[in-house]
Amino acid sequence: MEYPVSGSCQCGQVTYRLFKPPIAVAACHCKQCQKLSTSAFSLTAMIDSDAIEIRGEMTEWSRIAESGITSAAKFCPVCANHIYHYNPSNPKHLMLKPSTLSDTSAINPTIHVWVSEKQNWFQIPVGVLTYETQP
């Protein structure tokens, strides 16, 4: 994949350009991510906050995670598509929702977290890192 690569929410009000590859791509199997994705897990691409340029107004929602850390989400106020999550006490890294990329070929999770809460029917590929909870 050549960078920069573009991305957007479903309705196109929020757009962005990602200037370099993700640091890592993870699949999170926690119950909260299952609710967010309405699926078995949610995908996240960790990126440096200075590697992305975002245009468009976003809304924010946050919750306290089981770890005690605040998990904040930025999303489109029109279509409610999540663009990224972040920890306000560590703004250097963002957790981009990679399904919003125009080219999703970079989505290859090599880390699976919260496998203690994963759906029984889902088989994690052999050879990827797994963590019972949050590393």
PDB file of C-alpha atoms in Angstrom:
ATOM      1  CA  MET A   1       0.000   0.000   0.000  1.00  0.00           C
ATOM      2  CA  GLU A   2       1.247   3.468  -0.857  1.00  0.00           C
ATOM      3  CA  TYR A   3       0.874   6.284   1.644  1.00  0.00           C
ATOM      4  CA  PRO A   4      -0.829   8.618   2.129  1.00  0.00           C
ATOM      5  CA  VAL A   5      -4.079   6.684   2.005  1.00  0.00           C
ATOM      6  CA  SER A   6      -7.485   8.252   2.518  1.00  0.00           C
ATOM      7  CA  GLY A   7     -10.398   7.266   4.690  1.00  0.00           C
ATOM      8  CA  SER A   8     -13.827   8.490   5.715  1.00  0.00           C
ATOM      9  CA  CYS A   9     -16.967   7.804   7.660  1.00  0.00           C
ATOM     10  CA  GLN A  10     -19.966   6.263   5.885  1.00  0.00           C
ATOM     11  CA  CYS A  11     -21.596   9.572   4.941  1.00  0.00           C
ATOM     12  CA  GLY A  12     -18.359  11.349   4.007  1.00  0.00           C
ATOM     13  CA  GLN A  13     -18.641  14.272   6.432  1.00  0.00           C
ATOM     14  CA  VAL A  14     -15.424  13.170   8.181  1.00  0.00           C
ATOM     15  CA  THR A  15     -12.464  12.455   5.925  1.00  0.00           C
ATOM     16  CA  TYR A  16      -8.813  11.840   6.651  1.00  0.00           C
ATOM     17  CA  ARG A  17      -5.422  11.056   5.180  1.00  0.00           C
ATOM     18  CA  LEU A  18      -3.093   8.570   6.853  1.00  0.00           C
ATOM     19  CA  PHE A  19       0.548   9.299   6.073  1.00  0.00           C
ATOM     20  CA  LYS A  20       2.295   6.147   7.307  1.00  0.00           C
ATOM     21  CA  PRO A  21       1.479   2.515   8.097  1.00  0.00           C
ATOM     22  CA  PRO A  22      -0.060   1.513  11.415  1.00  0.00           C
ATOM     23  CA  ILE A  23       2.278   0.520  14.231  1.00  0.00           C
ATOM     24  CA  ALA A  24       0.115  -2.559  14.815  1.00  0.00           C
ATOM     25  CA  VAL A  25      -3.334  -3.882  13.922  1.00  0.00           C
ATOM     26  CA  ALA A  26      -5.273  -5.681  16.637  1.00  0.00           C
ATOM     27  CA  ALA A  27      -8.569  -7.492  17.011  1.00  0.00           C
ATOM     28  CA  CYS A  28     -10.207  -6.859  20.370  1.00  0.00           C
ATOM     29  CA  HIS A  29     -12.665  -9.487  21.586  1.00  0.00           C
ATOM     30  CA  CYS A  30     -13.878  -7.695  24.747  1.00  0.00           C
ATOM     31  CA  LYS A  31     -17.623  -7.421  25.291  1.00  0.00           C
ATOM     32  CA  GLN A  32     -17.541  -3.629  24.782  1.00  0.00           C
ATOM     33  CA  CYS A  33     -15.892  -4.018  21.348  1.00  0.00           C
ATOM     34  CA  GLN A  34     -18.410  -6.701  20.441  1.00  0.00           C
ATOM     35  CA  LYS A  35     -21.160  -4.180  21.190  1.00  0.00           C
ATOM     36  CA  LEU A  36     -19.354  -1.453  19.232  1.00  0.00           C
ATOM     37  CA  SER A  37     -18.824  -3.582  16.141  1.00  0.00           C
ATOM     38  CA  THR A  38     -22.026  -5.619  16.459  1.00  0.00           C
ATOM     39  CA  SER A  39     -19.780  -8.555  15.641  1.00  0.00           C
ATOM     40  CA  ALA A  40     -17.327 -10.942  17.299  1.00  0.00           C
ATOM     41  CA  PHE A  41     -14.551  -8.350  17.633  1.00  0.00           C
ATOM     42  CA  SER A  42     -13.485  -4.852  16.697  1.00  0.00           C
ATOM     43  CA  LEU A  43     -10.420  -3.988  14.620  1.00  0.00           C
ATOM     44  CA  THR A  44      -8.031  -1.261  15.682  1.00  0.00           C
ATOM     45  CA  ALA A  45      -4.911   0.134  14.018  1.00  0.00           C
ATOM     46  CA  MET A  46      -2.545   1.895  16.400  1.00  0.00           C
ATOM     47  CA  ILE A  47      -1.102   4.990  14.752  1.00  0.00           C
ATOM     48  CA  ASP A  48       0.946   7.999  15.798  1.00  0.00           C
ATOM     49  CA  SER A  49      -1.342  11.004  16.215  1.00  0.00           C
ATOM     50  CA  ASP A  50       0.887  13.067  13.910  1.00  0.00           C
ATOM     51  CA  ALA A  51       0.469  10.481  11.102  1.00  0.00           C
ATOM     52  CA  ILE A  52      -3.111  11.509  10.330  1.00  0.00           C
ATOM     53  CA  GLU A  53      -4.849  14.623   9.035  1.00  0.00           C
ATOM     54  CA  ILE A  54      -8.589  14.725   9.736  1.00  0.00           C
ATOM     55  CA  ARG A  55     -11.215  17.024   8.229  1.00  0.00           C
ATOM     56  CA  GLY A  56     -14.755  17.413   9.437  1.00  0.00           C
ATOM     57  CA  GLU A  57     -16.454  17.849  12.769  1.00  0.00           C
ATOM     58  CA  MET A  58     -16.551  14.892  15.123  1.00  0.00           C
ATOM     59  CA  THR A  59     -18.388  14.113  18.338  1.00  0.00           C
ATOM     60  CA  GLU A  60     -16.728  12.498  21.356  1.00  0.00           C
ATOM     61  CA  TRP A  61     -17.919   9.876  23.813  1.00  0.00           C
ATOM     62  CA  SER A  62     -15.873   8.300  26.596  1.00  0.00           C
ATOM     63  CA  ARG A  63     -16.072   5.612  29.234  1.00  0.00           C
ATOM     64  CA  ILE A  64     -13.842   4.268  31.972  1.00  0.00           C
ATOM     65  CA  ALA A  65     -12.372   0.932  30.893  1.00  0.00           C
ATOM     66  CA  GLU A  66     -11.985  -2.032  33.228  1.00  0.00           C
ATOM     67  CA  SER A  67      -8.317  -1.017  33.603  1.00  0.00           C
ATOM     68  CA  GLY A  68      -9.378   2.365  35.007  1.00  0.00           C
ATOM     69  CA  ILE A  69      -8.113   4.191  31.927  1.00  0.00           C
ATOM     70  CA  THR A  70     -10.430   6.502  30.008  1.00  0.00           C
ATOM     71  CA  SER A  71     -11.318   5.234  26.548  1.00  0.00           C
ATOM     72  CA  ALA A  72     -12.563   8.074  24.353  1.00  0.00           C
ATOM     73  CA  ALA A  73     -14.080   7.701  20.891  1.00  0.00           C
ATOM     74  CA  LYS A  74     -14.285  10.245  18.086  1.00  0.00           C
ATOM     75  CA  PHE A  75     -17.043   9.677  15.566  1.00  0.00           C
ATOM     76  CA  CYS A  76     -19.136  11.369  12.904  1.00  0.00           C
ATOM     77  CA  PRO A  77     -22.159  13.192  14.381  1.00  0.00           C
ATOM     78  CA  VAL A  78     -24.209  12.432  11.244  1.00  0.00           C
ATOM     79  CA  CYS A  79     -23.679   8.707  10.547  1.00  0.00           C
ATOM     80  CA  ALA A  80     -22.108   7.812  13.938  1.00  0.00           C
ATOM     81  CA  ASN A  81     -19.246   5.944  12.262  1.00  0.00           C
ATOM     82  CA  HIS A  82     -16.309   5.695  14.691  1.00  0.00           C
ATOM     83  CA  ILE A  83     -13.070   7.073  13.274  1.00  0.00           C
ATOM     84  CA  TYR A  84     -10.709   6.497  16.193  1.00  0.00           C
ATOM     85  CA  HIS A  85     -10.423   5.844  19.906  1.00  0.00           C
ATOM     86  CA  TYR A  86      -7.768   7.217  22.224  1.00  0.00           C
ATOM     87  CA  ASN A  87      -6.636   7.517  25.807  1.00  0.00           C
ATOM     88  CA  PRO A  88      -6.706  11.244  26.747  1.00  0.00           C
ATOM     89  CA  SER A  89      -3.704  10.741  29.028  1.00  0.00           C
ATOM     90  CA  ASN A  90      -1.678   9.402  26.058  1.00  0.00           C
ATOM     91  CA  PRO A  91      -2.589  11.569  23.033  1.00  0.00           C
ATOM     92  CA  LYS A  92       0.558  10.466  21.135  1.00  0.00           C
ATOM     93  CA  HIS A  93      -1.211   7.340  19.849  1.00  0.00           C
ATOM     94  CA  LEU A  94      -4.651   6.920  18.296  1.00  0.00           C
ATOM     95  CA  MET A  95      -6.564   3.700  17.707  1.00  0.00           C
ATOM     96  CA  LEU A  96      -7.865   4.178  14.165  1.00  0.00           C
ATOM     97  CA  LYS A  97     -10.830   2.081  13.063  1.00  0.00           C
ATOM     98  CA  PRO A  98      -9.192   0.681   9.901  1.00  0.00           C
ATOM     99  CA  SER A  99     -12.424  -0.355   8.185  1.00  0.00           C
ATOM    100  CA  THR A 100     -12.830   3.382   7.448  1.00  0.00           C
ATOM    101  CA  LEU A 101      -9.784   3.304   5.124  1.00  0.00           C
ATOM    102  CA  SER A 102     -10.450   3.550   1.388  1.00  0.00           C
ATOM    103  CA  ASP A 103      -7.935   0.719   0.887  1.00  0.00           C
ATOM    104  CA  THR A 104      -8.435  -1.934   3.559  1.00  0.00           C
ATOM    105  CA  SER A 105      -5.636  -4.232   2.359  1.00  0.00           C
ATOM    106  CA  ALA A 106      -3.493  -3.146   5.341  1.00  0.00           C
ATOM    107  CA  ILE A 107      -5.997  -4.692   7.733  1.00  0.00           C
ATOM    108  CA  ASN A 108      -4.253  -7.829   8.914  1.00  0.00           C
ATOM    109  CA  PRO A 109      -4.558  -8.213  12.682  1.00  0.00           C
ATOM    110  CA  THR A 110      -1.430  -9.754  14.171  1.00  0.00           C
ATOM    111  CA  ILE A 111      -2.563  -9.276  17.778  1.00  0.00           C
ATOM    112  CA  HIS A 112      -5.756 -10.533  19.419  1.00  0.00           C
ATOM    113  CA  VAL A 113      -6.633  -9.071  22.831  1.00  0.00           C
ATOM    114  CA  TRP A 114      -9.284  -9.956  25.380  1.00  0.00           C
ATOM    115  CA  VAL A 115      -9.450 -13.500  24.030  1.00  0.00           C
ATOM    116  CA  SER A 116     -10.902 -14.505  27.416  1.00  0.00           C
ATOM    117  CA  GLU A 117     -14.165 -12.920  26.174  1.00  0.00           C
ATOM    118  CA  LYS A 118     -14.067 -14.053  22.548  1.00  0.00           C
ATOM    119  CA  GLN A 119     -16.957 -15.856  20.902  1.00  0.00           C
ATOM    120  CA  ASN A 120     -16.442 -19.624  21.097  1.00  0.00           C
ATOM    121  CA  TRP A 121     -17.134 -20.123  17.399  1.00  0.00           C
ATOM    122  CA  PHE A 122     -14.320 -17.793  16.281  1.00  0.00           C
ATOM    123  CA  GLN A 123     -10.958 -19.442  15.620  1.00  0.00           C
ATOM    124  CA  ILE A 124      -7.893 -17.225  16.050  1.00  0.00           C
ATOM    125  CA  PRO A 125      -5.329 -17.821  13.297  1.00  0.00           C
ATOM    126  CA  VAL A 126      -2.205 -19.748  14.255  1.00  0.00           C
ATOM    127  CA  GLY A 127       0.913 -17.665  14.825  1.00  0.00           C
ATOM    128  CA  VAL A 128      -0.603 -14.387  16.021  1.00  0.00           C
ATOM    129  CA  LEU A 129      -0.012 -12.878  19.457  1.00  0.00           C
ATOM    130  CA  THR A 130      -2.866 -13.407  21.894  1.00  0.00           C
ATOM    131  CA  TYR A 131      -3.590 -11.860  25.264  1.00  0.00           C
ATOM    132  CA  GLU A 132      -6.257 -13.038  27.692  1.00  0.00           C
ATOM    133  CA  THR A 133      -7.002  -9.398  28.591  1.00  0.00           C
ATOM    134  CA  GLN A 134      -5.389  -6.052  27.730  1.00  0.00           C
ATOM    135  CA  PRO A 135      -1.582  -6.252  27.400  1.00  0.00           C
TER     136      PRO A 135
END
